[in-house]
mmCIF file of C-alpha atoms and ligand atoms in Angstrom:
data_model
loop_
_atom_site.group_PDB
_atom_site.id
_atom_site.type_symbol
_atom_site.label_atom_id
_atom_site.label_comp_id
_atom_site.label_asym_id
_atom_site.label_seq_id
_atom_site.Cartn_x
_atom_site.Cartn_y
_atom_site.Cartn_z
ATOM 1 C CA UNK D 1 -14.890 -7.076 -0.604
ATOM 2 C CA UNK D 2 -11.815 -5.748 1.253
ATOM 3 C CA UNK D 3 -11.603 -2.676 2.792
ATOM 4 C CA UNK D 4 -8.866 -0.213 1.846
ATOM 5 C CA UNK D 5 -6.620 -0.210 4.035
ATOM 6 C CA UNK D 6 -4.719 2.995 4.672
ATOM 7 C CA UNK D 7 -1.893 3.458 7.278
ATOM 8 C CA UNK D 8 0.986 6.358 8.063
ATOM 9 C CA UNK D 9 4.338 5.480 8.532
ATOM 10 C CA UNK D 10 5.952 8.327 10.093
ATOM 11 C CA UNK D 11 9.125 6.427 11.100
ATOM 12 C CA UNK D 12 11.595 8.941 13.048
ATOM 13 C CA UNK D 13 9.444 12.070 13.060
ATOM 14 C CA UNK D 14 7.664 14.010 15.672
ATOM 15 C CA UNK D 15 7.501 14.570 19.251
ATOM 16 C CA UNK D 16 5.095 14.410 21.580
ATOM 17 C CA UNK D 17 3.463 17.722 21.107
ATOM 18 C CA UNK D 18 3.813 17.474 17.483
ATOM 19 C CA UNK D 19 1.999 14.568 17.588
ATOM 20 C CA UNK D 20 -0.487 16.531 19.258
ATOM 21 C CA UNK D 21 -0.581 18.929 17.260
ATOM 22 C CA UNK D 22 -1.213 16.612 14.198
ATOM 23 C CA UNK D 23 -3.814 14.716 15.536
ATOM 24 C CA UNK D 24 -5.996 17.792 16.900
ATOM 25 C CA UNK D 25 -6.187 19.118 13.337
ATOM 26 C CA UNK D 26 -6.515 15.908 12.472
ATOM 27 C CA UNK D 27 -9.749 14.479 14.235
ATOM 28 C CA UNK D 28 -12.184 17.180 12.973
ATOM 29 C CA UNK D 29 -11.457 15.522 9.034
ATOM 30 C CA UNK D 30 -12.735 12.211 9.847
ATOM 31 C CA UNK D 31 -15.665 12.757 9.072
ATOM 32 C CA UNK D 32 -17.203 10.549 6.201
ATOM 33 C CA UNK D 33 -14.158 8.165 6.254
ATOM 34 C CA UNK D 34 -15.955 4.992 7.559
ATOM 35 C CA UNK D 35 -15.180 3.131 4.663
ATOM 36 C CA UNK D 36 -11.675 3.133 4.707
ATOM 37 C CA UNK D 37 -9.142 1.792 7.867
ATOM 38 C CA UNK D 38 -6.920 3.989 8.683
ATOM 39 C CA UNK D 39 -3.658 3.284 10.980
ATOM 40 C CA UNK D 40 -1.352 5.478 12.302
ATOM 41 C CA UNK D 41 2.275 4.836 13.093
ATOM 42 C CA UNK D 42 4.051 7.350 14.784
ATOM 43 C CA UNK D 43 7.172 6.529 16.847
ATOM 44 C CA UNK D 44 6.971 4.309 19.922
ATOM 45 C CA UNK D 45 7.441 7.580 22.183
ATOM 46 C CA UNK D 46 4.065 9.435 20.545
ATOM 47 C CA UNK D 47 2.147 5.830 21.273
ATOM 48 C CA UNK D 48 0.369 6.648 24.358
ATOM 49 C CA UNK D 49 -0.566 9.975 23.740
ATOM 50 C CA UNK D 50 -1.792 8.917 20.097
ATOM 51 C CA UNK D 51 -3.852 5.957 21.770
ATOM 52 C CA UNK D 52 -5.261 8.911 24.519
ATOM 53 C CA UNK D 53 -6.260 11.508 22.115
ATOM 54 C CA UNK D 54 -7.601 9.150 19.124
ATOM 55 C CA UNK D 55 -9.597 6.432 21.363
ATOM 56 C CA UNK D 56 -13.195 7.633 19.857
ATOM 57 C CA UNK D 57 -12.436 7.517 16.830
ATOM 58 C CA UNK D 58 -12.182 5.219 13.796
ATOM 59 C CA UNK D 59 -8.081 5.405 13.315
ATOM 60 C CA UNK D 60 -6.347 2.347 14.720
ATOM 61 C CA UNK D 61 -2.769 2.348 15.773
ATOM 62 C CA UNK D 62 0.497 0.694 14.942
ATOM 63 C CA UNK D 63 3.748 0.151 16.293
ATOM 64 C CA UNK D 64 6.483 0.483 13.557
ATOM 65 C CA UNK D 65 8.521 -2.735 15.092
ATOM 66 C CA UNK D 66 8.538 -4.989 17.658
ATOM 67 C CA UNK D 67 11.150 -7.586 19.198
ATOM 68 C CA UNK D 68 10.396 -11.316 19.180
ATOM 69 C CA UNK D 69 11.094 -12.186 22.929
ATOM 70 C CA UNK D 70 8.008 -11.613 25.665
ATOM 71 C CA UNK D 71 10.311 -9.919 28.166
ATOM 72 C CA UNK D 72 13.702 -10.020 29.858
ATOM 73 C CA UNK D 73 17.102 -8.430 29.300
ATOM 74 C CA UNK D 74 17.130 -6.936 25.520
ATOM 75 C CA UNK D 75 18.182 -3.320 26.413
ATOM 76 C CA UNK D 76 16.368 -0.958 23.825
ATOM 77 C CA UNK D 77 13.445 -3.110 22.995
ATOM 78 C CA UNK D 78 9.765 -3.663 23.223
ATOM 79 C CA UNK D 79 7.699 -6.294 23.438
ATOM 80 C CA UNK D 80 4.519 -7.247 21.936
ATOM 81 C CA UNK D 81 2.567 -7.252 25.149
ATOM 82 C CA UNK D 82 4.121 -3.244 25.709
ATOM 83 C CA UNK D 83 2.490 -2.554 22.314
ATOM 84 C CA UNK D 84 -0.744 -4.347 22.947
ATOM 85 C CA UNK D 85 -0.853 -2.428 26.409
ATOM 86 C CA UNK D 86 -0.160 0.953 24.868
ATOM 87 C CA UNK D 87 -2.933 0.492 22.509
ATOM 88 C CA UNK D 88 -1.495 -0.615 19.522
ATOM 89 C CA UNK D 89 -3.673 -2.771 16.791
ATOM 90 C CA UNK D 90 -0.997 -3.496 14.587
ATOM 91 C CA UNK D 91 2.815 -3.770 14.265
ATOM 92 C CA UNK D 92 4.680 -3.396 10.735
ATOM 93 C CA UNK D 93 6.916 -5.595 10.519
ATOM 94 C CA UNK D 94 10.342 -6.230 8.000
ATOM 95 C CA UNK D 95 10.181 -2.426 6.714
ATOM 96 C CA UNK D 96 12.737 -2.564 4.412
ATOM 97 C CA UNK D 97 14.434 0.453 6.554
ATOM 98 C CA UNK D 98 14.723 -2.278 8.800
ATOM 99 C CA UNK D 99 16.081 -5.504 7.035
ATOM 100 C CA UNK D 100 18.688 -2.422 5.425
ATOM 101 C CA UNK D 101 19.858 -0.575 8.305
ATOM 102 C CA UNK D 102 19.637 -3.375 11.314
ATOM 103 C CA UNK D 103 20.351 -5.789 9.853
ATOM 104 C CA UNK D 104 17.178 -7.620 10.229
ATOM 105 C CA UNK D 105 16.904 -10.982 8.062
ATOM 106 C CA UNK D 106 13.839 -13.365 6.901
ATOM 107 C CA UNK D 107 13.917 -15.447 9.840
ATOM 108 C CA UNK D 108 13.962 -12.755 12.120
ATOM 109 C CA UNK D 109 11.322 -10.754 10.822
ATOM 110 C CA UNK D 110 9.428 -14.413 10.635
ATOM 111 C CA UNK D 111 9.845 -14.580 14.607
ATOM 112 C CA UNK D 112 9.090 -11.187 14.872
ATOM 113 C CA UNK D 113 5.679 -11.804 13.148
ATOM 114 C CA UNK D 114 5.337 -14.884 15.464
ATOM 115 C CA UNK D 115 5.733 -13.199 18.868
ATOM 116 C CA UNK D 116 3.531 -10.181 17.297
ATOM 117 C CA UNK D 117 0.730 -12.846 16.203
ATOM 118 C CA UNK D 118 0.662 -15.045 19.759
ATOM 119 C CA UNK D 119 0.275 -11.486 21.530
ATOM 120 C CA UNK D 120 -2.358 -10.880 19.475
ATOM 121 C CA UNK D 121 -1.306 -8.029 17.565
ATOM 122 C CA UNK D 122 -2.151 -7.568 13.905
ATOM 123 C CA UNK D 123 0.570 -7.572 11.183
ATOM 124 C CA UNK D 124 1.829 -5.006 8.409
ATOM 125 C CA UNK D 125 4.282 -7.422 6.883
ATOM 126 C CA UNK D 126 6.733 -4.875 4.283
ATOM 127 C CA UNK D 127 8.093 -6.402 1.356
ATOM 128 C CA UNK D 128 10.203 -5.299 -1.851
ATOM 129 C CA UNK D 129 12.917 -5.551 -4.131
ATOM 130 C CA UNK D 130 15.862 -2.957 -4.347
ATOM 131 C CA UNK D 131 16.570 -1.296 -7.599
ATOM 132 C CA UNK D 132 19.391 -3.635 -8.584
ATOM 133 C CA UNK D 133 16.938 -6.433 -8.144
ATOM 134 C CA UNK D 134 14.344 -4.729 -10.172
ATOM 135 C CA UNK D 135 16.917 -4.581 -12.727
ATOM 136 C CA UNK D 136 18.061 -7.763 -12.181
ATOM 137 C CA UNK D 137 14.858 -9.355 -13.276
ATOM 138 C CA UNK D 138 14.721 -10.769 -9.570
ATOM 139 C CA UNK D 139 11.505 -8.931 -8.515
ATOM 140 C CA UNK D 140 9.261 -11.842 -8.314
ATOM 141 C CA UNK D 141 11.920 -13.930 -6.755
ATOM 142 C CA UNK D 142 12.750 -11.487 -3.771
ATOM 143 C CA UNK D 143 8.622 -11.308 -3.895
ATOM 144 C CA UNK D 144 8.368 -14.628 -3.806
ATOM 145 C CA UNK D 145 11.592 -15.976 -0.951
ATOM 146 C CA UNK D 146 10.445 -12.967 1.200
ATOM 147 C CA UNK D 147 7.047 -13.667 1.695
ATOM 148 C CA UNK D 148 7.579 -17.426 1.981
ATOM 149 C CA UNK D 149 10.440 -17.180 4.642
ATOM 150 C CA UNK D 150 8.632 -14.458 6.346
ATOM 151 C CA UNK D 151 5.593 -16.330 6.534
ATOM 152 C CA UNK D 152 6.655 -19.991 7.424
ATOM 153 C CA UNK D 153 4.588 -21.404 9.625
ATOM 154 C CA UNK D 154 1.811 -18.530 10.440
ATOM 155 C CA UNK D 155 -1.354 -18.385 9.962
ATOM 156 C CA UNK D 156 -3.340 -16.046 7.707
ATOM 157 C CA UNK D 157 -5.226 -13.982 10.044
ATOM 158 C CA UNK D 158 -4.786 -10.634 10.685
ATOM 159 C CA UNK D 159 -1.750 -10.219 8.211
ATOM 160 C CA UNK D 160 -1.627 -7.246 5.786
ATOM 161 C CA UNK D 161 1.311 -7.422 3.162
ATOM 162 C CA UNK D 162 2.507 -4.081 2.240
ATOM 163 C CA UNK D 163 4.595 -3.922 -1.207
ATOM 164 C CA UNK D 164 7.150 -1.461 -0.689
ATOM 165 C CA UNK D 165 9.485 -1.422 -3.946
ATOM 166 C CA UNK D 166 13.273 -0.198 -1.734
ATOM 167 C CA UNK D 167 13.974 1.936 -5.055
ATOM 168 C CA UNK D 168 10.339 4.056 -4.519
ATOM 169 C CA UNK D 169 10.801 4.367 -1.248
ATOM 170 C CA UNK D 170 11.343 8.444 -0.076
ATOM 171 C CA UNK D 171 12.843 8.822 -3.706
ATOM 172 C CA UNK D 172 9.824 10.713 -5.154
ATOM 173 C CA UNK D 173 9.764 7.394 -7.738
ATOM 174 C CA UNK D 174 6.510 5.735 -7.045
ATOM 175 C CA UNK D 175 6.011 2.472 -9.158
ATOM 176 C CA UNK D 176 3.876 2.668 -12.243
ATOM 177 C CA UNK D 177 0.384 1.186 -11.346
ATOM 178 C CA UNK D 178 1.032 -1.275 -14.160
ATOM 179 C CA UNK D 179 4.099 -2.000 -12.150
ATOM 180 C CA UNK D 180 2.601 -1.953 -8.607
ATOM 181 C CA UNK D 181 -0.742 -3.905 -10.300
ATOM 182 C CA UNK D 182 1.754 -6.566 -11.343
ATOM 183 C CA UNK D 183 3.595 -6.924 -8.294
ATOM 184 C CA UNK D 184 0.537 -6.979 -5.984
ATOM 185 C CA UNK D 185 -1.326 -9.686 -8.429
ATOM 186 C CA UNK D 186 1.755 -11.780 -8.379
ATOM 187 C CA UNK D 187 1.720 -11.606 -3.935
ATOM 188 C CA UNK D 188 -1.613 -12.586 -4.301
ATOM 189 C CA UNK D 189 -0.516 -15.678 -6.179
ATOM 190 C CA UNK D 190 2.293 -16.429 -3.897
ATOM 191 C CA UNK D 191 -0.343 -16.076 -1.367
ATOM 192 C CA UNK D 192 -2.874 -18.653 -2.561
ATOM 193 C CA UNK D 193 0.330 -21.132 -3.200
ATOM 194 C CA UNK D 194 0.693 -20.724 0.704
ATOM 195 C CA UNK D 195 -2.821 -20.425 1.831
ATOM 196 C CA UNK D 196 -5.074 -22.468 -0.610
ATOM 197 C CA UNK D 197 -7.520 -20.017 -1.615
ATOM 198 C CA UNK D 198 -7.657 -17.260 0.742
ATOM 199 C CA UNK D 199 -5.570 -14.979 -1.053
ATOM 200 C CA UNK D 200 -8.597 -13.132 -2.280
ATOM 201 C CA UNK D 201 -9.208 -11.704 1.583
ATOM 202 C CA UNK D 202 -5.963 -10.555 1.845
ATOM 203 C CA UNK D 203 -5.502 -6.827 1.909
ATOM 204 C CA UNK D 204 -2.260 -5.962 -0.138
ATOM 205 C CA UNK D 205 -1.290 -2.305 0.313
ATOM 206 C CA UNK D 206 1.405 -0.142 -1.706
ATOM 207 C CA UNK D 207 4.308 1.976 0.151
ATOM 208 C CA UNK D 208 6.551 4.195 -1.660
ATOM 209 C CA UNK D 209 6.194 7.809 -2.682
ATOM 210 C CA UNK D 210 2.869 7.802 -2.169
ATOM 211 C CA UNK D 211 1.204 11.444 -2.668
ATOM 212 C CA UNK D 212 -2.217 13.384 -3.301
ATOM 213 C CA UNK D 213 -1.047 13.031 -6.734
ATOM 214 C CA UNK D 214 -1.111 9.877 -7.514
ATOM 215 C CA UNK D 215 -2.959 7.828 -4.877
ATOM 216 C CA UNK D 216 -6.083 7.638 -7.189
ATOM 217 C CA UNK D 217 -4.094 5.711 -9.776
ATOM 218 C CA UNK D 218 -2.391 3.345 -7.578
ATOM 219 C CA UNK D 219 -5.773 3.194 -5.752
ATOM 220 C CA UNK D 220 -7.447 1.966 -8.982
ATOM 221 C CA UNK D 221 -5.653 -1.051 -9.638
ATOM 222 C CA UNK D 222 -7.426 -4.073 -9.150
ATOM 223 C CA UNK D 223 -4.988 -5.906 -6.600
ATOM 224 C CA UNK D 224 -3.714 -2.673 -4.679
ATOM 225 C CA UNK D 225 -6.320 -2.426 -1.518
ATOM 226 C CA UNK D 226 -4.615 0.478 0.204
ATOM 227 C CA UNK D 227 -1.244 2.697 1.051
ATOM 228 C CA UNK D 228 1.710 2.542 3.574
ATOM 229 C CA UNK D 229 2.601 6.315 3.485
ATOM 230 C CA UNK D 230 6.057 7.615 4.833
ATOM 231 C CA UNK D 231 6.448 11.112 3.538
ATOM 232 C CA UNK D 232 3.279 12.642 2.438
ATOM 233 C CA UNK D 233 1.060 11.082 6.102
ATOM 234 C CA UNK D 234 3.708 14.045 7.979
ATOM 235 C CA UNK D 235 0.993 16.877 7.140
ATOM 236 C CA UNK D 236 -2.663 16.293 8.230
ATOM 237 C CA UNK D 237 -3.532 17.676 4.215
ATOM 238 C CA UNK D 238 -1.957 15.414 2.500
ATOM 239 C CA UNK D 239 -2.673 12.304 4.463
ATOM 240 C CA UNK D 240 -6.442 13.159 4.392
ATOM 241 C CA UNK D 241 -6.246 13.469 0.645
ATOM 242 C CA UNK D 242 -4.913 10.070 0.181
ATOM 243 C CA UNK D 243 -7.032 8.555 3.033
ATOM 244 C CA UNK D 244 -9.765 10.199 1.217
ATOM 245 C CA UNK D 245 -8.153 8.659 -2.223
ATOM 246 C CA UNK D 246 -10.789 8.892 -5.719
ATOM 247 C CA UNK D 247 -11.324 6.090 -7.034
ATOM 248 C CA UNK D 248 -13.104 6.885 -10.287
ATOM 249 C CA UNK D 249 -10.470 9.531 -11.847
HETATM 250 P P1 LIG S 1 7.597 7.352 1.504
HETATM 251 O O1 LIG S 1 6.109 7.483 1.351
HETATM 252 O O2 LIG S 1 8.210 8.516 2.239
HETATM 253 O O3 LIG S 1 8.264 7.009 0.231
HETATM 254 O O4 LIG S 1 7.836 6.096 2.506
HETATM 255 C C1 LIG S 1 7.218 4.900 2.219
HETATM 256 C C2 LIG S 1 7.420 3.975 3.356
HETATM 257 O O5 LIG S 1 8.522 3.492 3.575
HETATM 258 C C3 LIG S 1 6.272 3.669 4.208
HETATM 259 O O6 LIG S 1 6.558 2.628 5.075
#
């Protein structure tokens, strides 16, 4: 059985005592949410205080990128031993914000996941296709080149895929969960291919417009085991409603 898997992406948002403020209304809902892991990503400056404040409790942390070198002179970037020493579980890894806006490609998000691995760091690995792809009919091959470039030569442990369609994300256009359902069965495929049969332990999560609305759906499909959450994870109500996602509706 896999445990969902549910993790906030707050990418450039919040300071310090925002954070703050988030996670002390925060703490007092987790309560009763045992069953479900729950990450939090906020930006690399609310790390430490996150990892202070939340360190009895059941939410993990997660940087939201890393650089592939251990140390030395890369002005502006952090290393997976920083993140591991901040407190950091997990590091996401080829956001699609990322591969789009810095230029990041395959093989560097494949060393990335490396250097993030060998530090011992668990892995939210973000995959998608744009819109023109969708429309393109290339889905399944951006699916499929993505995860097997991105994945060359690691291991399976400790690696959750997130499926993050480019054209859902922050657009208010989630994917169908006929759509995400397909997508996620057909990583899981791709995943077997590369791992024999593990591909049943792997926890595939969705990303993309993500709300209270519709996280029950998305949460019902077979092959969808939890949510990367941009957006809607901002406001302690919201994210609670999703972590706390129904899955009988
Ligand atoms: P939104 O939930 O704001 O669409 O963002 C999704 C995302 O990119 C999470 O990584």
């Amino acid at each position: 059985m896999r445990k969902p898997f549910i993790a906030a992406n707050w990418k450039m948002n919040k300071t310090i005592s925002e954070t703050q403020e988030f996670i002390y209304n925060f703490i007092p809902e987790l309560k009763d949410t045992s069953d479900v892991d729950i990450v939090l990503a906020p930006p690399f400056t609310s790390l430490r205080i996150s990892a202070e404040k939340l360190k009895d409790t059941n939410v993990t942390l997660a940087a939201q990128n890393v650089f592939y070198e251990e140390k030395g002179a890369y002005t502006g970037e952090v290393s997976p031993l920083m993140l591991i020493d901040v407190g950091c579980k997990y590091a996401i890894i080829g956001h699609s914000e990322r591969r789009q806006y810095f230029n990041e490609t395959d093989e560097i998000v494949n060393k990335k996941i490396k250097a993030a691995k060998k530090a011992g760091l668990g892995i939210i690995f973000c995959i998608g296709e744009s819109l023109k792809e969708r429309e393109a009919g290339k889905t399944f091959d951006v699916l499929q080149r993505e995860i097997e470039k991105g994945l060359n030569g690691i291991d399976s442990d400790n690696i959750i895929i997130a499926y993050e369609p480019i054209w859902a994300i922050g657009t208010g256009k989630t994917a169908t969960p006929e759509q995400a359902q397909e997508a996620h069965a057909y990583i899981r495929e791709r995943l077997n291919i590369l791992y024999g049969n593990k591909a049943d332990d792997f926890c595939i999560i969705y990303g993309g417009s993500v709300t209270p609305e519709n996280v029950d759906y998305l949460m019902a499909c077979k092959d969808v085991d939890g949510a990367l959450v941009g957006g809607a994870s901002l406001k302690v109500d919201s994210f609670m409603r999703i972590v706390k996602f129904r899955k009988e509706s």
